[in-house]
Amino acid sequence: DTKSAGLDEYSLTGIKFGVYSKKSTSSSYKEGTLTVGSNGKTNSLALPAGTYYLHEDTIPSGSNYKSTGWKTVTLSKVSNGTSLSKTTKKVTIENTPVKGSLQFTKKLEGGGAPSGFEFTLTHKEDSTIKYTAKSDSNGKVSFSDLYLGKYYLSEKTKTVGTKTYFPKDNMPTSVTITSGTNKINTSN
């Protein structure tokens, strides 16, 4: 799979790794380029035995990954008992997805302690991706380490003393998580 959690915001297709003979992105040291295809694999390069350095040169706009930095790969000829032959080296590179967060403050009409109100974020593309958070004593609700994309935000009914608070009529509401901190307003 070429996506984190199967989400469109995280396509690996088109990421380009430069293969360098020295740990420098100077074109004079570049031996070739490996490009990730739609199958999540790259093309291959024929290189002589030696040590090479992979660098993520291009991350396409919209792929939402952090650069992996440098990866060192050593290629050596192997003996099959009678002669030295070429070898193929499989290299796995883990890309770290960029994530976001959501913060808002729960407010009650007429005041009161908004503590313990429970909210759920459910990803629109993959409903198995869910996050739950409760408001603190000041009503602050924080979700962190969220995959980017579109979510439904819903609130559970809560009873405080003899009063029952129901979610607003517009719940669930749509929320789009982008990188960084996202903020919305909610009250009832």
PDB file of C-alpha atoms in Angstrom:
ATOM      1  CA  ASP A   1       0.000   0.000   0.000  1.00  0.00           C
ATOM      2  CA  THR A   2       1.408   3.371  -0.945  1.00  0.00           C
ATOM      3  CA  LYS A   3      -0.520   5.347   1.665  1.00  0.00           C
ATOM      4  CA  SER A   4      -0.387   5.646   5.449  1.00  0.00           C
ATOM      5  CA  ALA A   5      -3.565   4.147   6.836  1.00  0.00           C
ATOM      6  CA  GLY A   6      -4.863   4.071   3.236  1.00  0.00           C
ATOM      7  CA  LEU A   7      -5.590   7.811   3.284  1.00  0.00           C
ATOM      8  CA  ASP A   8      -5.436   9.975   0.166  1.00  0.00           C
ATOM      9  CA  GLU A   9      -3.476  12.668   2.020  1.00  0.00           C
ATOM     10  CA  TYR A  10      -0.484  10.325   2.248  1.00  0.00           C
ATOM     11  CA  SER A  11       0.383   9.051  -1.211  1.00  0.00           C
ATOM     12  CA  LEU A  12       3.990   7.873  -1.638  1.00  0.00           C
ATOM     13  CA  THR A  13       3.759   7.951  -5.442  1.00  0.00           C
ATOM     14  CA  GLY A  14       6.326  10.274  -7.009  1.00  0.00           C
ATOM     15  CA  ILE A  15       8.709  10.563  -4.043  1.00  0.00           C
ATOM     16  CA  LYS A  16      12.244  10.680  -5.504  1.00  0.00           C
ATOM     17  CA  PHE A  17      15.394   9.444  -3.810  1.00  0.00           C
ATOM     18  CA  GLY A  18      18.762  10.565  -5.116  1.00  0.00           C
ATOM     19  CA  VAL A  19      21.527   7.957  -4.946  1.00  0.00           C
ATOM     20  CA  TYR A  20      24.872   9.601  -4.174  1.00  0.00           C
ATOM     21  CA  SER A  21      28.467   8.348  -3.923  1.00  0.00           C
ATOM     22  CA  LYS A  22      29.148  10.872  -1.133  1.00  0.00           C
ATOM     23  CA  LYS A  23      26.854  12.308   1.534  1.00  0.00           C
ATOM     24  CA  SER A  24      26.230  15.440  -0.510  1.00  0.00           C
ATOM     25  CA  THR A  25      23.389  16.411  -2.821  1.00  0.00           C
ATOM     26  CA  SER A  26      25.865  17.876  -5.301  1.00  0.00           C
ATOM     27  CA  SER A  27      25.015  16.696  -8.816  1.00  0.00           C
ATOM     28  CA  SER A  28      28.659  15.649  -9.271  1.00  0.00           C
ATOM     29  CA  TYR A  29      28.077  12.833  -6.721  1.00  0.00           C
ATOM     30  CA  LYS A  30      24.653  11.759  -7.976  1.00  0.00           C
ATOM     31  CA  GLU A  31      24.609   8.219  -9.376  1.00  0.00           C
ATOM     32  CA  GLY A  32      20.917   8.130 -10.237  1.00  0.00           C
ATOM     33  CA  THR A  33      17.352   8.572  -9.019  1.00  0.00           C
ATOM     34  CA  LEU A  34      14.875   6.097  -7.550  1.00  0.00           C
ATOM     35  CA  THR A  35      11.234   7.118  -8.008  1.00  0.00           C
ATOM     36  CA  VAL A  36       8.367   5.547  -6.033  1.00  0.00           C
ATOM     37  CA  GLY A  37       5.640   4.226  -8.330  1.00  0.00           C
ATOM     38  CA  SER A  38       1.959   3.661  -7.616  1.00  0.00           C
ATOM     39  CA  ASN A  39       2.821   0.165  -6.324  1.00  0.00           C
ATOM     40  CA  GLY A  40       4.994   1.650  -3.560  1.00  0.00           C
ATOM     41  CA  LYS A  41       8.229   0.358  -5.125  1.00  0.00           C
ATOM     42  CA  THR A  42      10.987   2.178  -6.961  1.00  0.00           C
ATOM     43  CA  ASN A  43      12.822   1.544 -10.182  1.00  0.00           C
ATOM     44  CA  SER A  44      16.228  -0.117  -9.818  1.00  0.00           C
ATOM     45  CA  LEU A  45      19.734   1.095 -10.635  1.00  0.00           C
ATOM     46  CA  ALA A  46      22.774  -0.909 -11.740  1.00  0.00           C
ATOM     47  CA  LEU A  47      25.655   0.249  -9.536  1.00  0.00           C
ATOM     48  CA  PRO A  48      29.127  -1.130  -8.855  1.00  0.00           C
ATOM     49  CA  ALA A  49      30.016  -2.412  -5.389  1.00  0.00           C
ATOM     50  CA  GLY A  50      30.496   0.405  -2.895  1.00  0.00           C
ATOM     51  CA  THR A  51      28.818   2.583  -0.312  1.00  0.00           C
ATOM     52  CA  TYR A  52      25.978   4.848  -1.414  1.00  0.00           C
ATOM     53  CA  TYR A  53      23.798   7.413   0.267  1.00  0.00           C
ATOM     54  CA  LEU A  54      20.076   7.725  -0.394  1.00  0.00           C
ATOM     55  CA  HIS A  55      18.500  11.135   0.048  1.00  0.00           C
ATOM     56  CA  GLU A  56      14.841  12.001  -0.351  1.00  0.00           C
ATOM     57  CA  ASP A  57      15.293  14.715  -2.981  1.00  0.00           C
ATOM     58  CA  THR A  58      11.637  15.285  -3.898  1.00  0.00           C
ATOM     59  CA  ILE A  59       8.464  14.905  -1.877  1.00  0.00           C
ATOM     60  CA  PRO A  60       5.539  15.818  -4.143  1.00  0.00           C
ATOM     61  CA  SER A  61       3.154  18.509  -2.975  1.00  0.00           C
ATOM     62  CA  GLY A  62       0.275  16.915  -1.097  1.00  0.00           C
ATOM     63  CA  SER A  63       2.076  13.738  -0.015  1.00  0.00           C
ATOM     64  CA  ASN A  64       2.369  15.023   3.591  1.00  0.00           C
ATOM     65  CA  TYR A  65       5.504  13.197   4.691  1.00  0.00           C
ATOM     66  CA  LYS A  66       8.534  14.402   6.615  1.00  0.00           C
ATOM     67  CA  SER A  67      11.862  13.946   4.862  1.00  0.00           C
ATOM     68  CA  THR A  68      13.667  10.780   5.926  1.00  0.00           C
ATOM     69  CA  GLY A  69      17.134  12.334   5.713  1.00  0.00           C
ATOM     70  CA  TRP A  70      20.069  10.163   4.627  1.00  0.00           C
ATOM     71  CA  LYS A  71      20.186   6.372   4.444  1.00  0.00           C
ATOM     72  CA  THR A  72      23.509   4.568   3.915  1.00  0.00           C
ATOM     73  CA  VAL A  73      23.536   1.475   1.696  1.00  0.00           C
ATOM     74  CA  THR A  74      26.561  -0.739   1.049  1.00  0.00           C
ATOM     75  CA  LEU A  75      26.624  -2.936  -2.031  1.00  0.00           C
ATOM     76  CA  SER A  76      29.146  -5.760  -2.330  1.00  0.00           C
ATOM     77  CA  LYS A  77      29.751  -8.573  -4.750  1.00  0.00           C
ATOM     78  CA  VAL A  78      28.918 -12.003  -3.402  1.00  0.00           C
ATOM     79  CA  SER A  79      30.611 -15.293  -4.069  1.00  0.00           C
ATOM     80  CA  ASN A  80      28.538 -18.190  -5.362  1.00  0.00           C
ATOM     81  CA  GLY A  81      31.401 -20.614  -4.768  1.00  0.00           C
ATOM     82  CA  THR A  82      33.135 -20.213  -8.106  1.00  0.00           C
ATOM     83  CA  SER A  83      32.934 -16.536  -9.007  1.00  0.00           C
ATOM     84  CA  LEU A  84      31.826 -13.137  -7.828  1.00  0.00           C
ATOM     85  CA  SER A  85      28.404 -12.025  -9.021  1.00  0.00           C
ATOM     86  CA  LYS A  86      26.154  -8.996  -8.721  1.00  0.00           C
ATOM     87  CA  THR A  87      23.868  -8.655  -5.771  1.00  0.00           C
ATOM     88  CA  THR A  88      20.533  -6.965  -5.291  1.00  0.00           C
ATOM     89  CA  LYS A  89      19.990  -4.952  -2.141  1.00  0.00           C
ATOM     90  CA  LYS A  90      16.456  -4.403  -0.875  1.00  0.00           C
ATOM     91  CA  VAL A  91      16.193  -1.187   1.120  1.00  0.00           C
ATOM     92  CA  THR A  92      13.129  -0.281   3.166  1.00  0.00           C
ATOM     93  CA  ILE A  93      12.593   3.360   4.006  1.00  0.00           C
ATOM     94  CA  GLU A  94       9.938   4.339   6.519  1.00  0.00           C
ATOM     95  CA  ASN A  95       8.341   7.697   5.850  1.00  0.00           C
ATOM     96  CA  THR A  96       6.892   9.568   8.816  1.00  0.00           C
ATOM     97  CA  PRO A  97       3.532  11.128   8.053  1.00  0.00           C
ATOM     98  CA  VAL A  98       2.923  14.757   8.935  1.00  0.00           C
ATOM     99  CA  LYS A  99       0.121  14.940  11.480  1.00  0.00           C
ATOM    100  CA  GLY A 100      -2.024  17.648  13.012  1.00  0.00           C
ATOM    101  CA  SER A 101      -3.958  18.483  16.139  1.00  0.00           C
ATOM    102  CA  LEU A 102      -7.317  19.989  17.049  1.00  0.00           C
ATOM    103  CA  GLN A 103      -8.128  22.194  20.026  1.00  0.00           C
ATOM    104  CA  PHE A 104     -11.314  23.877  21.074  1.00  0.00           C
ATOM    105  CA  THR A 105     -13.108  25.013  24.218  1.00  0.00           C
ATOM    106  CA  LYS A 106     -16.500  23.637  25.226  1.00  0.00           C
ATOM    107  CA  LYS A 107     -18.783  26.373  26.578  1.00  0.00           C
ATOM    108  CA  LEU A 108     -22.110  25.936  28.351  1.00  0.00           C
ATOM    109  CA  GLU A 109     -24.940  28.399  27.906  1.00  0.00           C
ATOM    110  CA  GLY A 110     -25.501  30.010  31.289  1.00  0.00           C
ATOM    111  CA  GLY A 111     -22.019  29.053  32.497  1.00  0.00           C
ATOM    112  CA  GLY A 112     -21.125  26.026  34.581  1.00  0.00           C
ATOM    113  CA  ALA A 113     -18.231  23.599  34.696  1.00  0.00           C
ATOM    114  CA  PRO A 114     -17.834  22.089  31.223  1.00  0.00           C
ATOM    115  CA  SER A 115     -15.618  19.270  32.505  1.00  0.00           C
ATOM    116  CA  GLY A 116     -15.870  15.705  31.172  1.00  0.00           C
ATOM    117  CA  PHE A 117     -17.791  16.293  27.936  1.00  0.00           C
ATOM    118  CA  GLU A 118     -16.729  13.584  25.480  1.00  0.00           C
ATOM    119  CA  PHE A 119     -16.039  14.192  21.792  1.00  0.00           C
ATOM    120  CA  THR A 120     -15.140  11.758  19.018  1.00  0.00           C
ATOM    121  CA  LEU A 121     -13.381  12.464  15.724  1.00  0.00           C
ATOM    122  CA  THR A 122     -14.088   9.863  13.015  1.00  0.00           C
ATOM    123  CA  HIS A 123     -12.153   9.994   9.742  1.00  0.00           C
ATOM    124  CA  LYS A 124     -14.473  10.336   6.721  1.00  0.00           C
ATOM    125  CA  GLU A 125     -12.399   8.006   4.477  1.00  0.00           C
ATOM    126  CA  ASP A 126     -11.741   5.304   7.066  1.00  0.00           C
ATOM    127  CA  SER A 127     -14.232   5.092   9.935  1.00  0.00           C
ATOM    128  CA  THR A 128     -11.889   2.763  11.853  1.00  0.00           C
ATOM    129  CA  ILE A 129      -9.684   5.816  12.496  1.00  0.00           C
ATOM    130  CA  LYS A 130     -11.253   7.372  15.591  1.00  0.00           C
ATOM    131  CA  TYR A 131      -9.975   9.612  18.336  1.00  0.00           C
ATOM    132  CA  THR A 132     -11.741  10.426  21.609  1.00  0.00           C
ATOM    133  CA  ALA A 133     -11.095  13.293  24.025  1.00  0.00           C
ATOM    134  CA  LYS A 134     -12.835  14.825  27.048  1.00  0.00           C
ATOM    135  CA  SER A 135     -13.034  18.455  28.086  1.00  0.00           C
ATOM    136  CA  ASP A 136     -10.923  19.471  31.071  1.00  0.00           C
ATOM    137  CA  SER A 137     -12.136  21.621  33.992  1.00  0.00           C
ATOM    138  CA  ASN A 138     -11.854  24.740  31.809  1.00  0.00           C
ATOM    139  CA  GLY A 139     -13.714  23.124  28.921  1.00  0.00           C
ATOM    140  CA  LYS A 140     -10.587  22.695  26.803  1.00  0.00           C
ATOM    141  CA  VAL A 141     -10.651  19.720  24.434  1.00  0.00           C
ATOM    142  CA  SER A 142      -7.429  18.597  22.733  1.00  0.00           C
ATOM    143  CA  PHE A 143      -6.802  15.961  20.097  1.00  0.00           C
ATOM    144  CA  SER A 144      -3.212  15.354  18.987  1.00  0.00           C
ATOM    145  CA  ASP A 145      -1.249  13.113  16.640  1.00  0.00           C
ATOM    146  CA  LEU A 146      -4.102  13.158  14.077  1.00  0.00           C
ATOM    147  CA  TYR A 147      -3.796  11.918  10.523  1.00  0.00           C
ATOM    148  CA  LEU A 148      -4.573  14.763   8.132  1.00  0.00           C
ATOM    149  CA  GLY A 149      -7.915  14.789   6.340  1.00  0.00           C
ATOM    150  CA  LYS A 150     -11.630  15.252   6.826  1.00  0.00           C
ATOM    151  CA  TYR A 151     -13.395  14.091   9.981  1.00  0.00           C
ATOM    152  CA  TYR A 152     -16.797  14.081  11.601  1.00  0.00           C
ATOM    153  CA  LEU A 153     -16.767  15.585  15.092  1.00  0.00           C
ATOM    154  CA  SER A 154     -19.490  14.253  17.383  1.00  0.00           C
ATOM    155  CA  GLU A 155     -20.343  14.824  21.027  1.00  0.00           C
ATOM    156  CA  LYS A 156     -21.901  12.449  23.534  1.00  0.00           C
ATOM    157  CA  THR A 157     -24.929  13.428  25.597  1.00  0.00           C
ATOM    158  CA  LYS A 158     -23.917  14.262  29.169  1.00  0.00           C
ATOM    159  CA  THR A 159     -25.882  14.684  32.378  1.00  0.00           C
ATOM    160  CA  VAL A 160     -24.539  17.021  35.065  1.00  0.00           C
ATOM    161  CA  GLY A 161     -26.617  16.873  38.239  1.00  0.00           C
ATOM    162  CA  THR A 162     -30.224  17.074  37.081  1.00  0.00           C
ATOM    163  CA  LYS A 163     -29.474  18.752  33.744  1.00  0.00           C
ATOM    164  CA  THR A 164     -28.873  16.787  30.540  1.00  0.00           C
ATOM    165  CA  TYR A 165     -26.816  18.380  27.790  1.00  0.00           C
ATOM    166  CA  PHE A 166     -27.505  17.200  24.262  1.00  0.00           C
ATOM    167  CA  PRO A 167     -25.150  17.748  21.328  1.00  0.00           C
ATOM    168  CA  LYS A 168     -25.946  20.767  19.179  1.00  0.00           C
ATOM    169  CA  ASP A 169     -28.248  20.226  16.205  1.00  0.00           C
ATOM    170  CA  ASN A 170     -25.295  20.578  13.826  1.00  0.00           C
ATOM    171  CA  MET A 171     -23.431  17.618  15.364  1.00  0.00           C
ATOM    172  CA  PRO A 172     -21.748  15.704  13.918  1.00  0.00           C
ATOM    173  CA  THR A 173     -19.950  18.500  12.169  1.00  0.00           C
ATOM    174  CA  SER A 174     -17.234  18.309   9.530  1.00  0.00           C
ATOM    175  CA  VAL A 175     -13.682  19.238  10.472  1.00  0.00           C
ATOM    176  CA  THR A 176     -10.642  19.270   8.199  1.00  0.00           C
ATOM    177  CA  ILE A 177      -7.320  18.575   9.912  1.00  0.00           C
ATOM    178  CA  THR A 178      -4.263  20.151   8.319  1.00  0.00           C
ATOM    179  CA  SER A 179      -0.693  20.104   9.608  1.00  0.00           C
ATOM    180  CA  GLY A 180      -0.194  22.122  12.762  1.00  0.00           C
ATOM    181  CA  THR A 181      -2.906  23.090  15.261  1.00  0.00           C
ATOM    182  CA  ASN A 182      -6.512  23.488  14.110  1.00  0.00           C
ATOM    183  CA  LYS A 183      -9.134  25.348  16.141  1.00  0.00           C
ATOM    184  CA  ILE A 184     -12.950  25.453  16.099  1.00  0.00           C
ATOM    185  CA  ASN A 185     -15.725  26.841  18.331  1.00  0.00           C
ATOM    186  CA  THR A 186     -18.482  24.776  19.985  1.00  0.00           C
ATOM    187  CA  SER A 187     -21.071  25.495  22.685  1.00  0.00           C
ATOM    188  CA  ASN A 188     -24.467  24.362  23.987  1.00  0.00           C
TER     189      ASN A 188
END
